[in-house]
mmCIF file of C-alpha atoms and ligand atoms in Angstrom:
data_model
loop_
_atom_site.group_PDB
_atom_site.id
_atom_site.type_symbol
_atom_site.label_atom_id
_atom_site.label_comp_id
_atom_site.label_asym_id
_atom_site.label_seq_id
_atom_site.Cartn_x
_atom_site.Cartn_y
_atom_site.Cartn_z
ATOM 1 C CA MET A 422 14.905 7.604 20.611
ATOM 2 C CA LYS A 423 11.131 7.436 20.922
ATOM 3 C CA ALA A 424 9.255 4.749 19.005
ATOM 4 C CA ILE A 425 5.830 3.125 18.887
ATOM 5 C CA VAL A 426 6.455 -0.458 19.965
ATOM 6 C CA TYR A 427 4.304 -3.597 20.209
ATOM 7 C CA HIS A 428 5.132 -6.934 21.805
ATOM 8 C CA GLU A 429 2.036 -8.936 20.891
ATOM 9 C CA TYR A 430 -0.503 -9.025 18.067
ATOM 10 C CA GLY A 431 -3.746 -7.269 18.909
ATOM 11 C CA SER A 432 -5.793 -4.089 18.694
ATOM 12 C CA PRO A 433 -4.156 -0.620 18.597
ATOM 13 C CA ASP A 434 -4.234 -0.770 22.428
ATOM 14 C CA VAL A 435 -1.104 -2.975 22.369
ATOM 15 C CA LEU A 436 0.948 -0.116 20.838
ATOM 16 C CA LYS A 437 3.058 1.833 23.351
ATOM 17 C CA LEU A 438 5.273 4.905 23.032
ATOM 18 C CA GLU A 439 8.642 3.724 24.410
ATOM 19 C CA GLU A 440 12.258 4.880 24.676
ATOM 20 C CA VAL A 441 14.389 2.438 22.615
ATOM 21 C CA GLN A 442 17.946 2.181 21.298
ATOM 22 C CA LYS A 443 18.626 4.454 18.316
ATOM 23 C CA PRO A 444 19.507 2.104 15.394
ATOM 24 C CA THR A 445 23.008 1.984 13.889
ATOM 25 C CA PRO A 446 23.231 1.754 10.087
ATOM 26 C CA ALA A 447 24.977 -1.242 8.489
ATOM 27 C CA ASP A 448 27.543 -0.579 5.739
ATOM 28 C CA ASN A 449 24.825 -0.589 3.069
ATOM 29 C CA GLN A 450 22.344 1.509 5.053
ATOM 30 C CA LEU A 451 21.498 5.119 5.824
ATOM 31 C CA LEU A 452 20.347 6.429 9.181
ATOM 32 C CA ILE A 453 17.277 8.548 8.531
ATOM 33 C CA LYS A 454 15.775 11.056 10.951
ATOM 34 C CA VAL A 455 12.124 10.320 10.297
ATOM 35 C CA GLN A 456 10.043 13.435 9.693
ATOM 36 C CA ALA A 457 6.843 11.698 8.603
ATOM 37 C CA VAL A 458 5.546 8.159 8.116
ATOM 38 C CA SER A 459 2.294 7.101 6.494
ATOM 39 C CA ILE A 460 0.033 4.244 7.508
ATOM 40 C CA ASN A 461 -0.816 1.364 5.222
ATOM 41 C CA ARG A 462 -3.132 -1.598 5.542
ATOM 42 C CA SER A 463 0.060 -3.695 5.820
ATOM 43 C CA ASP A 464 0.719 -1.945 9.180
ATOM 44 C CA TRP A 465 -2.780 -2.857 10.320
ATOM 45 C CA GLU A 466 -2.237 -6.452 9.160
ATOM 46 C CA GLY A 467 1.104 -6.560 11.003
ATOM 47 C CA LEU A 468 -0.562 -5.206 14.139
ATOM 48 C CA VAL A 469 -3.481 -7.627 14.290
ATOM 49 C CA GLY A 470 -1.513 -10.550 12.793
ATOM 50 C CA LYS A 471 -4.061 -11.182 10.019
ATOM 51 C CA PRO A 472 -4.054 -12.433 7.274
ATOM 52 C CA LEU A 473 -1.706 -15.236 8.296
ATOM 53 C CA TYR A 474 1.088 -13.990 5.996
ATOM 54 C CA ALA A 475 1.346 -10.940 8.284
ATOM 55 C CA ARG A 476 2.882 -13.335 10.892
ATOM 56 C CA MET A 477 5.679 -14.503 8.606
ATOM 57 C CA GLY A 478 8.311 -13.016 10.921
ATOM 58 C CA GLY A 479 6.829 -14.506 14.095
ATOM 59 C CA LEU A 480 3.884 -16.861 14.359
ATOM 60 C CA LEU A 481 3.006 -16.181 18.000
ATOM 61 C CA LYS A 482 4.690 -12.828 18.659
ATOM 62 C CA PRO A 483 5.872 -10.133 16.231
ATOM 63 C CA LYS A 484 9.587 -10.425 15.418
ATOM 64 C CA ASP A 485 10.031 -6.773 14.467
ATOM 65 C CA ARG A 486 8.590 -4.634 17.242
ATOM 66 C CA ILE A 487 8.208 -1.369 15.325
ATOM 67 C CA LEU A 488 5.747 -1.083 12.429
ATOM 68 C CA GLY A 489 5.679 1.655 9.787
ATOM 69 C CA SER A 490 7.034 1.206 6.277
ATOM 70 C CA ASP A 491 6.521 4.442 4.303
ATOM 71 C CA ILE A 492 8.958 7.046 5.586
ATOM 72 C CA ALA A 493 10.243 10.480 4.650
ATOM 73 C CA GLY A 494 13.111 12.150 6.469
ATOM 74 C CA THR A 495 16.634 13.524 6.506
ATOM 75 C CA VAL A 496 19.822 11.487 6.135
ATOM 76 C CA GLU A 497 21.837 11.671 9.388
ATOM 77 C CA ALA A 498 24.522 9.059 8.674
ATOM 78 C CA VAL A 499 25.553 6.801 5.785
ATOM 79 C CA GLY A 500 27.242 3.387 5.766
ATOM 80 C CA LYS A 501 30.475 3.092 3.786
ATOM 81 C CA ASP A 502 28.846 1.220 0.867
ATOM 82 C CA VAL A 503 26.075 3.775 0.301
ATOM 83 C CA LYS A 504 26.544 5.362 -3.127
ATOM 84 C CA LYS A 505 23.509 7.448 -4.059
ATOM 85 C CA PHE A 506 22.786 9.527 -0.947
ATOM 86 C CA LYS A 507 24.722 11.806 1.391
ATOM 87 C CA LEU A 508 24.319 13.505 4.772
ATOM 88 C CA GLY A 509 21.505 16.046 4.830
ATOM 89 C CA ASP A 510 19.632 14.642 1.821
ATOM 90 C CA GLU A 511 15.849 14.692 2.165
ATOM 91 C CA VAL A 512 14.618 11.255 1.151
ATOM 92 C CA PHE A 513 11.531 9.050 1.159
ATOM 93 C CA GLY A 514 10.928 5.379 0.564
ATOM 94 C CA LEU A 515 9.558 1.995 1.549
ATOM 95 C CA MET A 516 10.753 -0.397 4.264
ATOM 96 C CA LEU A 517 8.246 -3.149 3.601
ATOM 97 C CA ASN A 518 9.639 -6.302 5.159
ATOM 98 C CA TYR A 519 10.875 -5.037 8.478
ATOM 99 C CA GLY A 520 9.061 -1.754 9.130
ATOM 100 C CA GLY A 521 10.683 0.460 11.734
ATOM 101 C CA GLY A 522 9.131 3.737 10.601
ATOM 102 C CA PHE A 523 7.003 4.573 13.665
ATOM 103 C CA ALA A 524 10.121 5.984 15.316
ATOM 104 C CA GLU A 525 12.331 9.049 15.423
ATOM 105 C CA TYR A 526 15.093 7.272 13.472
ATOM 106 C CA ALA A 527 15.176 4.353 11.032
ATOM 107 C CA CYS A 528 17.886 2.522 9.095
ATOM 108 C CA LYS A 529 17.293 1.655 5.467
ATOM 109 C CA SER A 530 19.214 0.487 2.414
ATOM 110 C CA GLU A 531 19.288 2.560 -0.787
ATOM 111 C CA LYS A 532 16.731 0.263 -2.443
ATOM 112 C CA ALA A 533 13.250 1.771 -2.805
ATOM 113 C CA LEU A 534 14.553 5.140 -1.652
ATOM 114 C CA ALA A 535 14.515 8.418 -3.613
ATOM 115 C CA LEU A 536 15.268 12.089 -3.084
ATOM 116 C CA LYS A 537 12.247 14.053 -1.926
ATOM 117 C CA PRO A 538 11.439 16.888 -4.333
ATOM 118 C CA ALA A 539 12.310 20.222 -2.678
ATOM 119 C CA GLY A 540 8.791 21.594 -3.073
ATOM 120 C CA MET A 541 7.068 18.577 -1.535
ATOM 121 C CA THR A 542 6.369 18.273 2.201
ATOM 122 C CA PHE A 543 7.674 15.297 4.191
ATOM 123 C CA GLU A 544 4.050 14.304 4.890
ATOM 124 C CA ALA A 545 3.204 14.217 1.193
ATOM 125 C CA ALA A 546 6.334 12.233 0.338
ATOM 126 C CA ALA A 547 5.630 9.708 3.107
ATOM 127 C CA ALA A 548 2.148 9.154 1.688
ATOM 128 C CA ILE A 549 3.488 7.872 -1.628
ATOM 129 C CA PRO A 550 5.687 4.737 -1.548
ATOM 130 C CA GLN A 551 3.698 1.542 -0.940
ATOM 131 C CA ALA A 552 0.492 2.715 -2.584
ATOM 132 C CA ALA A 553 2.451 4.019 -5.570
ATOM 133 C CA PHE A 554 4.356 0.771 -6.080
ATOM 134 C CA ILE A 555 1.191 -1.341 -6.055
ATOM 135 C CA ALA A 556 -0.838 1.043 -8.213
ATOM 136 C CA LEU A 557 1.901 1.699 -10.788
ATOM 137 C CA GLN A 558 2.690 -1.966 -11.228
ATOM 138 C CA GLY A 559 -0.904 -3.164 -11.039
ATOM 139 C CA ILE A 560 -2.229 -0.623 -13.531
ATOM 140 C CA ARG A 561 0.720 0.306 -15.783
ATOM 141 C CA GLU A 562 3.634 -2.086 -15.742
ATOM 142 C CA LYS A 563 1.905 -5.436 -15.289
ATOM 143 C CA GLY A 564 -1.675 -4.320 -15.884
ATOM 144 C CA GLN A 565 -0.695 -2.576 -19.144
ATOM 145 C CA VAL A 566 -4.039 -0.771 -19.292
ATOM 146 C CA MET A 567 -4.962 0.535 -22.744
ATOM 147 C CA PRO A 568 -7.425 3.297 -23.740
ATOM 148 C CA GLY A 569 -11.024 2.123 -23.716
ATOM 149 C CA GLN A 570 -10.387 -0.919 -21.530
ATOM 150 C CA LYS A 571 -12.637 -1.685 -18.589
ATOM 151 C CA VAL A 572 -10.796 -1.720 -15.269
ATOM 152 C CA LEU A 573 -12.207 -2.667 -11.867
ATOM 153 C CA ILE A 574 -10.359 -1.866 -8.642
ATOM 154 C CA ASN A 575 -11.573 -3.800 -5.608
ATOM 155 C CA GLY A 576 -10.860 -1.750 -2.468
ATOM 156 C CA ALA A 577 -10.529 1.412 -4.570
ATOM 157 C CA GLY A 578 -11.311 3.869 -1.774
ATOM 158 C CA GLY A 579 -8.128 3.087 0.193
ATOM 159 C CA GLY A 580 -4.474 4.096 -0.053
ATOM 160 C CA THR A 581 -3.634 2.138 -3.212
ATOM 161 C CA GLY A 582 -6.997 2.866 -4.786
ATOM 162 C CA VAL A 583 -6.458 6.639 -4.766
ATOM 163 C CA PHE A 584 -3.523 6.210 -7.134
ATOM 164 C CA ALA A 585 -4.917 3.204 -9.018
ATOM 165 C CA ILE A 586 -8.150 4.958 -10.045
ATOM 166 C CA GLN A 587 -6.224 7.990 -11.296
ATOM 167 C CA LEU A 588 -3.583 5.971 -13.174
ATOM 168 C CA ALA A 589 -6.260 3.905 -14.889
ATOM 169 C CA LYS A 590 -8.103 7.076 -15.914
ATOM 170 C CA LEU A 591 -4.831 8.604 -17.185
ATOM 171 C CA ALA A 592 -4.386 5.486 -19.326
ATOM 172 C CA GLY A 593 -7.813 6.123 -20.857
ATOM 173 C CA ALA A 594 -9.718 3.297 -19.169
ATOM 174 C CA GLU A 595 -13.330 3.101 -18.023
ATOM 175 C CA VAL A 596 -12.930 2.617 -14.275
ATOM 176 C CA THR A 597 -15.140 0.932 -11.701
ATOM 177 C CA GLY A 598 -14.260 1.349 -8.020
ATOM 178 C CA VAL A 599 -15.543 -1.038 -5.337
ATOM 179 C CA ASP A 600 -15.556 -0.029 -1.669
ATOM 180 C CA ASN A 601 -17.912 0.750 1.212
ATOM 181 C CA ALA A 602 -20.883 3.118 0.930
ATOM 182 C CA GLU A 603 -19.053 5.977 2.683
ATOM 183 C CA LYS A 604 -16.375 6.040 -0.028
ATOM 184 C CA LEU A 605 -18.510 6.059 -3.183
ATOM 185 C CA ASP A 606 -18.427 9.851 -3.664
ATOM 186 C CA PHE A 607 -14.739 9.874 -2.802
ATOM 187 C CA MET A 608 -14.002 7.341 -5.567
ATOM 188 C CA ARG A 609 -16.083 9.404 -8.025
ATOM 189 C CA SER A 610 -14.099 12.517 -7.065
ATOM 190 C CA LEU A 611 -10.915 10.688 -8.103
ATOM 191 C CA GLY A 612 -12.374 9.917 -11.518
ATOM 192 C CA ALA A 613 -14.132 6.559 -11.146
ATOM 193 C CA ASP A 614 -16.822 6.228 -13.829
ATOM 194 C CA HIS A 615 -18.793 3.628 -11.878
ATOM 195 C CA VAL A 616 -18.810 2.787 -8.181
ATOM 196 C CA ILE A 617 -20.046 -0.275 -6.324
ATOM 197 C CA ASP A 618 -20.869 -0.582 -2.630
ATOM 198 C CA TYR A 619 -19.421 -3.970 -1.725
ATOM 199 C CA ALA A 620 -21.992 -4.496 1.025
ATOM 200 C CA LYS A 621 -24.868 -4.206 -1.458
ATOM 201 C CA ASN A 622 -23.512 -5.553 -4.738
ATOM 202 C CA ASP A 623 -21.124 -8.336 -5.643
ATOM 203 C CA PHE A 624 -19.056 -7.260 -8.657
ATOM 204 C CA THR A 625 -18.590 -10.889 -9.654
ATOM 205 C CA LYS A 626 -22.363 -11.366 -10.001
ATOM 206 C CA ASN A 627 -23.531 -8.229 -11.819
ATOM 207 C CA GLY A 628 -23.021 -9.592 -15.325
ATOM 208 C CA GLN A 629 -20.187 -7.151 -16.107
ATOM 209 C CA GLN A 630 -16.788 -8.278 -17.381
ATOM 210 C CA TYR A 631 -13.515 -6.382 -17.119
ATOM 211 C CA ASP A 632 -10.176 -6.343 -18.961
ATOM 212 C CA LEU A 633 -8.284 -5.823 -15.708
ATOM 213 C CA ILE A 634 -9.188 -6.359 -12.068
ATOM 214 C CA LEU A 635 -6.736 -4.984 -9.496
ATOM 215 C CA ASP A 636 -7.730 -6.466 -6.152
ATOM 216 C CA VAL A 637 -6.235 -5.032 -2.951
ATOM 217 C CA ILE A 638 -8.680 -6.850 -0.716
ATOM 218 C CA ALA A 639 -9.321 -10.241 -2.411
ATOM 219 C CA SER A 640 -12.746 -10.676 -0.920
ATOM 220 C CA ARG A 641 -13.951 -13.065 -3.651
ATOM 221 C CA SER A 642 -12.693 -16.474 -4.775
ATOM 222 C CA VAL A 643 -10.666 -16.708 -7.974
ATOM 223 C CA PHE A 644 -13.558 -18.670 -9.527
ATOM 224 C CA ALA A 645 -15.880 -15.718 -8.908
ATOM 225 C CA CYS A 646 -13.277 -13.263 -10.236
ATOM 226 C CA ARG A 647 -12.791 -15.412 -13.333
ATOM 227 C CA ARG A 648 -16.483 -14.853 -14.094
ATOM 228 C CA ALA A 649 -15.925 -11.077 -13.982
ATOM 229 C CA LEU A 650 -13.032 -11.178 -16.492
ATOM 230 C CA ASN A 651 -13.205 -10.817 -20.261
ATOM 231 C CA THR A 652 -11.489 -13.457 -22.376
ATOM 232 C CA ASN A 653 -7.772 -12.634 -22.054
ATOM 233 C CA GLY A 654 -8.642 -10.403 -19.082
ATOM 234 C CA ARG A 655 -6.171 -10.116 -16.204
ATOM 235 C CA TYR A 656 -6.737 -10.324 -12.458
ATOM 236 C CA PHE A 657 -3.987 -9.231 -10.079
ATOM 237 C CA MET A 658 -4.328 -9.884 -6.380
ATOM 238 C CA ALA A 659 -2.229 -7.375 -4.406
ATOM 239 C CA GLY A 660 -3.433 -8.111 -0.885
ATOM 240 C CA GLY A 661 -6.167 -9.736 1.135
ATOM 241 C CA SER A 662 -7.310 -13.224 1.970
ATOM 242 C CA VAL A 663 -4.845 -16.107 2.207
ATOM 243 C CA ALA A 664 -7.411 -18.457 0.629
ATOM 244 C CA THR A 665 -7.574 -16.333 -2.546
ATOM 245 C CA MET A 666 -3.774 -16.049 -2.508
ATOM 246 C CA PHE A 667 -3.384 -19.848 -2.588
ATOM 247 C CA GLN A 668 -6.132 -20.143 -5.193
ATOM 248 C CA SER A 669 -4.302 -17.608 -7.401
ATOM 249 C CA LEU A 670 -1.066 -19.548 -7.032
ATOM 250 C CA LEU A 671 -2.446 -23.061 -7.425
ATOM 251 C CA ILE A 672 -5.551 -22.693 -9.599
ATOM 252 C CA GLY A 673 -4.547 -19.529 -11.528
ATOM 253 C CA PRO A 674 -2.295 -21.423 -14.012
ATOM 254 C CA TRP A 675 -5.075 -23.989 -14.659
ATOM 255 C CA ILE A 676 -7.628 -21.234 -15.325
ATOM 256 C CA ARG A 677 -5.144 -19.533 -17.661
ATOM 257 C CA ARG A 678 -4.582 -22.722 -19.666
ATOM 258 C CA ASN A 679 -8.279 -23.483 -19.991
ATOM 259 C CA THR A 680 -9.844 -20.052 -20.453
ATOM 260 C CA GLY A 681 -7.088 -17.600 -21.439
ATOM 261 C CA LYS A 682 -7.981 -15.509 -18.375
ATOM 262 C CA ASN A 683 -4.920 -14.516 -16.342
ATOM 263 C CA ILE A 684 -5.183 -14.831 -12.569
ATOM 264 C CA LYS A 685 -2.003 -13.900 -10.752
ATOM 265 C CA LEU A 686 -0.527 -12.551 -7.546
ATOM 266 C CA LEU A 687 0.989 -9.097 -7.879
ATOM 267 C CA VAL A 688 4.382 -9.172 -6.219
ATOM 268 C CA VAL A 689 5.596 -5.593 -6.343
ATOM 269 C CA GLN A 690 9.155 -4.717 -7.292
ATOM 270 C CA THR A 691 10.342 -1.800 -5.199
ATOM 271 C CA GLU A 692 12.435 0.274 -7.604
ATOM 272 C CA SER A 693 13.349 3.887 -6.804
ATOM 273 C CA LYS A 694 12.384 4.870 -10.364
ATOM 274 C CA ASP A 695 8.707 4.280 -9.550
ATOM 275 C CA LEU A 696 8.933 6.750 -6.659
ATOM 276 C CA VAL A 697 10.476 9.363 -8.931
ATOM 277 C CA TYR A 698 7.849 8.732 -11.613
ATOM 278 C CA MET A 699 4.976 9.094 -9.128
ATOM 279 C CA THR A 700 6.346 12.334 -7.673
ATOM 280 C CA GLU A 701 6.543 13.718 -11.232
ATOM 281 C CA LEU A 702 2.892 12.842 -11.832
ATOM 282 C CA ILE A 703 1.913 14.491 -8.539
ATOM 283 C CA GLU A 704 4.028 17.607 -9.056
ATOM 284 C CA SER A 705 2.677 18.067 -12.596
ATOM 285 C CA GLY A 706 -0.881 17.880 -11.238
ATOM 286 C CA LYS A 707 -1.748 14.763 -13.252
ATOM 287 C CA VAL A 708 -2.265 12.714 -10.089
ATOM 288 C CA LYS A 709 -3.777 14.022 -6.866
ATOM 289 C CA LEU A 710 -2.335 13.005 -3.512
ATOM 290 C CA VAL A 711 -5.009 12.756 -0.839
ATOM 291 C CA ILE A 712 -4.039 13.019 2.825
ATOM 292 C CA ASP A 713 -7.118 12.460 4.951
ATOM 293 C CA LYS A 714 -5.660 12.981 8.445
ATOM 294 C CA ARG A 715 -2.410 13.757 10.242
ATOM 295 C CA TYR A 716 -1.471 12.580 13.761
ATOM 296 C CA PRO A 717 1.593 13.101 15.992
ATOM 297 C CA LEU A 718 3.778 10.040 16.729
ATOM 298 C CA SER A 719 2.280 9.716 20.216
ATOM 299 C CA GLU A 720 -1.172 9.135 18.641
ATOM 300 C CA THR A 721 -0.120 6.395 16.221
ATOM 301 C CA ALA A 722 -2.557 3.944 17.853
ATOM 302 C CA GLU A 723 -5.453 6.295 17.099
ATOM 303 C CA ALA A 724 -4.239 6.713 13.530
ATOM 304 C CA LEU A 725 -4.137 2.949 13.018
ATOM 305 C CA ARG A 726 -7.575 2.574 14.574
ATOM 306 C CA TYR A 727 -8.921 5.168 12.122
ATOM 307 C CA LEU A 728 -7.561 3.189 9.159
ATOM 308 C CA GLY A 729 -8.488 -0.206 10.602
ATOM 309 C CA GLU A 730 -12.079 0.848 11.220
ATOM 310 C CA GLY A 731 -12.337 1.711 7.533
ATOM 311 C CA ARG A 732 -12.832 5.457 7.962
ATOM 312 C CA ALA A 733 -9.800 6.707 6.026
ATOM 313 C CA LYS A 734 -10.424 8.297 2.650
ATOM 314 C CA GLY A 735 -6.925 8.491 1.252
ATOM 315 C CA LYS A 736 -3.757 8.421 3.329
ATOM 316 C CA VAL A 737 -3.247 8.789 7.066
ATOM 317 C CA VAL A 738 0.105 10.327 7.993
ATOM 318 C CA ILE A 739 2.093 10.533 11.236
ATOM 319 C CA THR A 740 4.180 13.660 11.667
ATOM 320 C CA VAL A 741 7.189 12.460 13.652
ATOM 321 C CA ALA A 742 9.501 15.455 13.821
ATOM 322 C CA GLN A 743 7.897 18.889 14.233
ATOM 323 C CA ASN A 744 10.053 21.385 12.357
HETATM 324 N N1 NAP B 1874 1.485 -7.580 -3.525
HETATM 325 C C1 NAP B 1874 2.471 -6.931 -2.939
HETATM 326 O O1 NAP B 1874 3.650 -7.065 -3.307
HETATM 327 C C2 NAP B 1874 2.140 -6.020 -1.791
HETATM 328 C C3 NAP B 1874 3.085 -5.130 -1.288
HETATM 329 C C4 NAP B 1874 2.721 -4.314 -0.239
HETATM 330 C C5 NAP B 1874 1.448 -4.400 0.296
HETATM 331 N N2 NAP B 1874 0.557 -5.296 -0.201
HETATM 332 C C6 NAP B 1874 -0.817 -5.441 0.304
HETATM 333 O O2 NAP B 1874 -1.685 -4.680 -0.534
HETATM 334 C C7 NAP B 1874 -2.807 -4.241 0.218
HETATM 335 C C8 NAP B 1874 -2.878 -2.740 0.043
HETATM 336 O O3 NAP B 1874 -3.991 -2.246 0.600
HETATM 337 P P1 NAP B 1874 -4.190 -0.670 0.822
HETATM 338 O O4 NAP B 1874 -3.025 -0.136 1.583
HETATM 339 O O5 NAP B 1874 -4.612 -0.021 -0.417
HETATM 340 O O6 NAP B 1874 -5.420 -0.818 1.840
HETATM 341 P P2 NAP B 1874 -6.445 0.246 2.369
HETATM 342 O O7 NAP B 1874 -5.904 1.628 2.273
HETATM 343 O O8 NAP B 1874 -6.928 -0.240 3.689
HETATM 344 O O9 NAP B 1874 -7.625 0.116 1.295
HETATM 345 C C9 NAP B 1874 -8.413 -1.026 1.171
HETATM 346 C C10 NAP B 1874 -9.836 -0.588 0.921
HETATM 347 O O10 NAP B 1874 -10.625 -1.766 0.698
HETATM 348 C C11 NAP B 1874 -11.872 -1.592 1.348
HETATM 349 N N3 NAP B 1874 -12.515 -2.883 1.590
HETATM 350 C C12 NAP B 1874 -12.575 -3.624 2.725
HETATM 351 N N4 NAP B 1874 -13.279 -4.745 2.502
HETATM 352 C C13 NAP B 1874 -13.671 -4.710 1.207
HETATM 353 C C14 NAP B 1874 -14.424 -5.590 0.393
HETATM 354 N N5 NAP B 1874 -14.917 -6.718 0.865
HETATM 355 N N6 NAP B 1874 -14.617 -5.248 -0.883
HETATM 356 C C15 NAP B 1874 -14.125 -4.106 -1.408
HETATM 357 N N7 NAP B 1874 -13.404 -3.209 -0.665
HETATM 358 C C16 NAP B 1874 -13.185 -3.523 0.620
HETATM 359 C C17 NAP B 1874 -11.480 -0.863 2.614
HETATM 360 O O11 NAP B 1874 -12.610 -0.222 3.150
HETATM 361 P P3 NAP B 1874 -13.258 -0.592 4.564
HETATM 362 O O12 NAP B 1874 -12.369 -1.526 5.306
HETATM 363 O O13 NAP B 1874 -13.403 0.739 5.168
HETATM 364 O O14 NAP B 1874 -14.596 -1.112 4.276
HETATM 365 C C18 NAP B 1874 -10.462 0.136 2.099
HETATM 366 O O15 NAP B 1874 -11.061 1.323 1.637
HETATM 367 C C19 NAP B 1874 -2.560 -4.680 1.656
HETATM 368 O O16 NAP B 1874 -3.247 -5.884 1.919
HETATM 369 C C20 NAP B 1874 -1.042 -4.933 1.705
HETATM 370 O O17 NAP B 1874 -0.635 -5.907 2.645
HETATM 371 C C21 NAP B 1874 0.886 -6.085 -1.241
#
């Protein structure tokens, strides 16, 4: 099969279209003919090897040679222990830890996999998983946003932010989105009540305090974020700097004990039910799915460059199989 492969960390130039062995599913896996795969910041992090946690599989060279975690496709084979899916099913889901989606075929367990709604395109389905998991858990399940609360999303103009802004608005919150100047109107179009250009204003120094901060970029220290939280406010770090990650883990409990402000890492649980719930919100028109650009598999490097250079407004999708 054809796949986009890399053998060293680096810029998108290290990605090559190669002929590789088609994978064979284990007993608990399905073989999926990939129709579409979306790009996430985690792919960019895995490509460049930064932050350091992106090198967990291989410190000097990537262990898994094919990136791509959000896939949608058709089931071509099932292992003997697979219970929920059968040949021909159209499915979508997340393969976070090992990737493998920038390819014509991928193997995946049933976890974090759901049936694609018949009326939804493969591209749309592929644009959902990772961003939906982070946004649903950050805003609803762990964030528990209530009407009237003040919510700030740091990095709100990216993949997760598109869903996070809308979910917070659906919950009745007053939402502030932080991102670069090019994305301010985009965040407003998704429902953000206030927007902040991170290059001009530091949300931790503007005197405002929030009930919930969902941070996908962790550009500020936990001490600074503590300042921007109300008493009993919650800060969830979903991605970003390793320094803030360690601060959340080591200093977060101390801050909680002394101030009542909750500073935590968001470790997402990848349950199929969240995928189903998000597709229902999208199909009912309550949440808008935004696909900024589509690329063929052969142009995956360009697609990653587009996201990595910070130009994407919403999701970038690779169409793998042309029907
Ligand atoms: N916690 C978990 O369990 C879990 C699971 C999966 C993934 N993740 C992580 O969660 C993160 C998800 O990110 P995503 O896919 O939503 O990323 P994304 O689509 O790249 O969006 C991030 C946004 O943040 C903006 N940004 C960059 N620097 C900023 C700053 N200093 N202040 C404010 N905004 C800034 C980016 O814009 P520009 O760069 O254009 O300026 C971009 O619009 C990734 O780091 C991923 O590894 C976490």
